[in-house]
Coordinates of C-alpha atoms in Angstrom, one line a residue:
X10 CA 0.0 0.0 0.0
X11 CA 1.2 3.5 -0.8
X12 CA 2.3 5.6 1.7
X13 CA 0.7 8.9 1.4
X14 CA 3.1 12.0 2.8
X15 CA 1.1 14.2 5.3
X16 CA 0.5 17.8 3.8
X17 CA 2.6 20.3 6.0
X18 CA 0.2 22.1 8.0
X19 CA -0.1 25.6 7.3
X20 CA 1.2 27.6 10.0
X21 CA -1.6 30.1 11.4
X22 CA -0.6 33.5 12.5
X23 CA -2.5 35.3 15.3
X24 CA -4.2 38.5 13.9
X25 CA -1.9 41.6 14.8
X26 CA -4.9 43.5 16.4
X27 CA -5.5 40.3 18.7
X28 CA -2.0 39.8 19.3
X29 CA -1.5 43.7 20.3
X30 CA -5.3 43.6 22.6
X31 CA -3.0 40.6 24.3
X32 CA -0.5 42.8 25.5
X33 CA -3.1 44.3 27.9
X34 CA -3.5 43.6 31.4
X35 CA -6.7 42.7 32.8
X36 CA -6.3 45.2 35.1
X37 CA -6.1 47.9 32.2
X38 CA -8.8 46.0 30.2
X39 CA -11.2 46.5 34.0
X40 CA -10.7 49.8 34.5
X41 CA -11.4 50.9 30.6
X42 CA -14.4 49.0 30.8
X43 CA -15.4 51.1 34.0
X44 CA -14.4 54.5 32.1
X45 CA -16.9 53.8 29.4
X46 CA -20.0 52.6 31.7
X47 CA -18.6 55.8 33.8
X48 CA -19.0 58.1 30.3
X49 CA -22.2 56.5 29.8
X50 CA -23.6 56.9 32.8
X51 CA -23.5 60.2 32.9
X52 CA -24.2 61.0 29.6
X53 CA -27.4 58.6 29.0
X54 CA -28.6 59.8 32.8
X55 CA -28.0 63.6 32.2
X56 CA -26.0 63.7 35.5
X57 CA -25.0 67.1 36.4
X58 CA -21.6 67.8 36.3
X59 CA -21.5 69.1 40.0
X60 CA -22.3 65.8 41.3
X61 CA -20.4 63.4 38.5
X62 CA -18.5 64.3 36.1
X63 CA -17.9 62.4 32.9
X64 CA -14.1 61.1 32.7
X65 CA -14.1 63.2 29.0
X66 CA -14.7 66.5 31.6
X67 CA -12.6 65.3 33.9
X68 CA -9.9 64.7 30.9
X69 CA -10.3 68.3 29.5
X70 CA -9.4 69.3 33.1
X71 CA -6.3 67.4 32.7
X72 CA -5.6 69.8 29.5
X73 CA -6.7 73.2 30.8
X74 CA -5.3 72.7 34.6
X75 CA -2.6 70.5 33.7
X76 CA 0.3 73.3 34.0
X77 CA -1.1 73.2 38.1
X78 CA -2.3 70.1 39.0
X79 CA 1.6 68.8 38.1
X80 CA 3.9 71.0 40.2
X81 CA 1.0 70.4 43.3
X82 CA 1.8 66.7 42.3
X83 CA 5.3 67.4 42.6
X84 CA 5.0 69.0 46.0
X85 CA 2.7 65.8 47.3
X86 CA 5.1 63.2 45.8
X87 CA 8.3 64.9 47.4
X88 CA 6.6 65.0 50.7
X89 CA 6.2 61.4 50.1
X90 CA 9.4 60.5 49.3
X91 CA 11.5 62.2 51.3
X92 CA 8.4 61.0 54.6
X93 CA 8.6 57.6 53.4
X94 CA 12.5 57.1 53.2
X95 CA 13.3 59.1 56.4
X96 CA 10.4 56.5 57.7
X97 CA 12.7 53.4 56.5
X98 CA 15.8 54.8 57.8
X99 CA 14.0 55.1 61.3
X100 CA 12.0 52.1 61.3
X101 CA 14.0 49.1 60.6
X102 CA 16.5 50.1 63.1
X103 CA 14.3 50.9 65.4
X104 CA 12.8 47.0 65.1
X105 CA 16.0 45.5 65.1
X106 CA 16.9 46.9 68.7
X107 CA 13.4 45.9 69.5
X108 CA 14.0 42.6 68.5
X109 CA 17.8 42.6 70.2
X110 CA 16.9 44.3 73.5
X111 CA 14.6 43.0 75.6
X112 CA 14.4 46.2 77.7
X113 CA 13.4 48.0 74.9
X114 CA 11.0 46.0 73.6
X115 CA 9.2 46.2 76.6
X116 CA 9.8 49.8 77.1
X117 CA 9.3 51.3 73.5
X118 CA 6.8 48.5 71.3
X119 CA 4.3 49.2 73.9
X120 CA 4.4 53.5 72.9
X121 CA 4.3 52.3 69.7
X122 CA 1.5 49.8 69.3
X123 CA -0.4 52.5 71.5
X124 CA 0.2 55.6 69.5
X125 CA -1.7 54.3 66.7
X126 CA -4.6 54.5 68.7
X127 CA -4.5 58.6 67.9
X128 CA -6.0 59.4 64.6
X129 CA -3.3 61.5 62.9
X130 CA -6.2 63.9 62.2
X131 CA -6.3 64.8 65.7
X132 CA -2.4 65.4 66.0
X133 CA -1.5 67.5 62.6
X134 CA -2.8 70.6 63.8
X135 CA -0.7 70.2 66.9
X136 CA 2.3 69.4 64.5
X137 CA 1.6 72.4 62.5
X138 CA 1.5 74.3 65.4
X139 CA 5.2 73.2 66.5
X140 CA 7.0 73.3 62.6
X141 CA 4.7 75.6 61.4
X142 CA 2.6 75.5 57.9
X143 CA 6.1 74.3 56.0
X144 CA 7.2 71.1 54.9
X145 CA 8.6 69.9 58.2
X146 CA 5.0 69.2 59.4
X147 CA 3.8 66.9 56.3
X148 CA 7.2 65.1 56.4
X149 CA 6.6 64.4 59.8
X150 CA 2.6 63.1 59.5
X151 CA 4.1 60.7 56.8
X152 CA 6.8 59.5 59.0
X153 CA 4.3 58.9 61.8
X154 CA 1.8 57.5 59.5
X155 CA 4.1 55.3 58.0
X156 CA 6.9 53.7 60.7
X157 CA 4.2 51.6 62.6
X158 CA 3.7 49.0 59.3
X159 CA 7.4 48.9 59.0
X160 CA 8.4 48.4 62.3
X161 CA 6.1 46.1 63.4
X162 CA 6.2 43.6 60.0
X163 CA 10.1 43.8 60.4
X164 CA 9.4 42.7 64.4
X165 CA 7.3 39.5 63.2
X166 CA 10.3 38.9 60.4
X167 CA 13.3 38.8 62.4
X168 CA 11.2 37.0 65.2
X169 CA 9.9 34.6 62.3
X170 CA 13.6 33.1 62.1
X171 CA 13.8 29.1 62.7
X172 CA 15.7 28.4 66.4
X173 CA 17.0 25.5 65.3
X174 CA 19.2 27.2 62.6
X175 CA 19.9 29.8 65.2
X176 CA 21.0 27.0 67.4
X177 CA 23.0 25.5 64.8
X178 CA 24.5 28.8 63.7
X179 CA 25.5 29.6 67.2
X180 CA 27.0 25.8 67.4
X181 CA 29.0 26.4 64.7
X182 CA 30.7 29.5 66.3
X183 CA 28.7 32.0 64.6
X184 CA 28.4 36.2 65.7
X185 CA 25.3 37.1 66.4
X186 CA 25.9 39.8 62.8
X187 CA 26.9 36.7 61.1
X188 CA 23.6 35.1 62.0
X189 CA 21.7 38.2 61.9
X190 CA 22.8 39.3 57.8
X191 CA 23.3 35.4 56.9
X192 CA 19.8 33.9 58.7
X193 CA 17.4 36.2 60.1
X194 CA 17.6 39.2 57.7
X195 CA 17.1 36.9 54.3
X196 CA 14.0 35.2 56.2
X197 CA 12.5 38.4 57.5
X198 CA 12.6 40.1 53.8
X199 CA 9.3 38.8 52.9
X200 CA 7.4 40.4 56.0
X201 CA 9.9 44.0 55.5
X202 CA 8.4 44.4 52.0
X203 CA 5.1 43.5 53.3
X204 CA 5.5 46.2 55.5
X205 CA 7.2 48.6 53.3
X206 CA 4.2 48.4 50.6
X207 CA 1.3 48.9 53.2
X208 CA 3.4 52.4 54.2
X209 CA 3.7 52.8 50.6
X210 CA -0.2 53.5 51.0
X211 CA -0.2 55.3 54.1
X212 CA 2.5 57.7 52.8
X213 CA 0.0 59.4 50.2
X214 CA -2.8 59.2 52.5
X215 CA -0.6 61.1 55.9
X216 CA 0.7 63.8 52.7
X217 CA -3.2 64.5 52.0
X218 CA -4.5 64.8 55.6
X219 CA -1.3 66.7 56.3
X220 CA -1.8 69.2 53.5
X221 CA -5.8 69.1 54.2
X222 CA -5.0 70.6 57.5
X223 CA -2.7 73.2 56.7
X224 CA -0.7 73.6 53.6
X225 CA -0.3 76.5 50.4
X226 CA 0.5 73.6 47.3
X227 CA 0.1 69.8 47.0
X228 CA -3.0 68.2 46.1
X229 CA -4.6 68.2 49.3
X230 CA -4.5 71.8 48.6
X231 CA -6.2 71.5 45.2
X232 CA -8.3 69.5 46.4
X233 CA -9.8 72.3 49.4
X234 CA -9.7 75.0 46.8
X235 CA -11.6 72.8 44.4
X236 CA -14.5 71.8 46.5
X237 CA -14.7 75.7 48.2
X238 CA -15.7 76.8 44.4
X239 CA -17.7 73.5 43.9
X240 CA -15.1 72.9 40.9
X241 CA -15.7 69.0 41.1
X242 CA -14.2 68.2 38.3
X243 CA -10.8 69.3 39.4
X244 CA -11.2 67.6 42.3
X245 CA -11.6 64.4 40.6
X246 CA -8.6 65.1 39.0
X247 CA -6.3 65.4 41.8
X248 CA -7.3 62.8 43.1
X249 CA -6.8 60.8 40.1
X250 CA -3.2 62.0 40.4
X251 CA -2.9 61.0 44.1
X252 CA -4.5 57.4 43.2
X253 CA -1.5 57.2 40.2
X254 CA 1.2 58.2 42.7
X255 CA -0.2 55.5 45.2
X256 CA 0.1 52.9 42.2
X257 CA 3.4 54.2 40.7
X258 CA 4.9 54.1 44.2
X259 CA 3.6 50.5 45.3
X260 CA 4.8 49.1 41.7
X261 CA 8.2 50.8 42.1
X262 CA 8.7 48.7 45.5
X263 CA 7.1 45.5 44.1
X264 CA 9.9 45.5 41.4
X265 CA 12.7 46.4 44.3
X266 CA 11.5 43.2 46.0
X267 CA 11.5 41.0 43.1
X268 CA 15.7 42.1 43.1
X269 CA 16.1 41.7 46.5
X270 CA 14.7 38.4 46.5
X271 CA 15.8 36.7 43.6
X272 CA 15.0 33.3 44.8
X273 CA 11.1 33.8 45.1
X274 CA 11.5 34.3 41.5
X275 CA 12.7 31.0 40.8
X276 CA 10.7 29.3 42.9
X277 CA 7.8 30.2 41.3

């Protein structure tokens, strides 16, 4: 019997408009779908602009007030920044003595765990009163807002650390900084970043109430001025801006942990 050579299948290409629609993430394709039921919304309901604005309003905002709402962003994303960091460099310290000291942790993780008991609402005008209505008061709201996340997540890290490798470490004639940097730092990581992205969150959120209390530029700022002349759309614009910070900032950190920790990537 004859042997009949298969025909070579033709190789199908994926359309380029499907192939490019690919490249999006659901994420983007959810909140596009939201945008259009937004515009839609508003437009098929004849909402008034003072109480909804269409995202096409809130878009020519962007283009008429665009040359100020992006130095107030500047002056919001330094204060974050420069809050957040100085938070960091305060923070992990801070938990590693708690974590080394027994006096101190008995003396100073109590202050802490209790201070955020006070909303930070309650305490900015008192910080304003003290640094007056500069920067030094929004740095400080941030810092305040942000070391109790870091502290305690690096606590439970460094306490999370196996005491049978400790044991063995010790056994083996190692420092306490040889087991610290070689055993508990590596296994705390995880519960640091944790920590350092919730504070990513809490660092816009301690800018805004610090600049809604008292503050000449930012966008907390825009934000007063906006809803005193009913001027919604604005509004929604800054806070658009705020919400794209928040993200920026949390992704920035998500890609710094995936360096740090290169072996979560290869476990996966």
């Amino acid at each position: 019997m004859a042997v009949v050579a298969d025909e070579p299948i033709a190789e199908t290409r994926p359309n380029p408009a499907l192939r490019a629609l690919g490249w999006i993430s659901p994420s983007a394709w959810s909140l596009l779908i939201i945008v259009v039921l937004w515009e839609l919304v508003v437009r098929i309901g004849n909402v008034p602009e003072f109480m909804l604005p269409a995202p096409s309003v809130i878009g020519q905002e962007f283009i008429d007030y665009g040359h100020r709402l992006l130095p107030n962003a500047g002056v919001t994303l330094f204060e974050v920044l420069l809050g957040f960091a100085l938070s960091v460099l305060i923070s992990i310290p801070l938990a590693v003595l708690i974590v080394y000291n027994k006096v101190i942790e008995r003396t100073i993780y109590p202050l802490i765990v209790s201070s955020q008991t006070v909303p930070m609402v309650a305490v900015a005008p008192l910080l304003l009163t003290w640094f007056g209505y500069g920067m030094a008061p929004k740095i400080v709201i941030v810092i305040l807002q942000t070391f109790f996340p870091i502290v305690v997540n690096t606590v439970m890290g460094l306490n999370s650390a196996s005491r049978e490798m400790i044991y063995l470490a010790k056994s083996m004639g190692a420092s306490n900084w040889q087991i610290f940097w070689k055993f508990r730092l590596p296994q705390a990581l995880p519960s640091i970043f944790a920590g350092l992205k919730l504070a990513t969150a809490m660092s816009v959120i301690g800018a805004i109430v610090a600049e809604f209390v008292g503050a000449n530029a930012g966008l907390g700022y825009v934000i007063l001025v906006a809803g005193a002349s009913f001027n919604i759309s604005r509004q929604f614009a800054a806070i658009i801006l705020i919400v794209v910070i928040g993200i920026a900032f949390f992704a920035i950190l998500e890609q710094i942990e995936r360096l740090a920790m290169p072996w979560r990537r290869i476990a996966r």
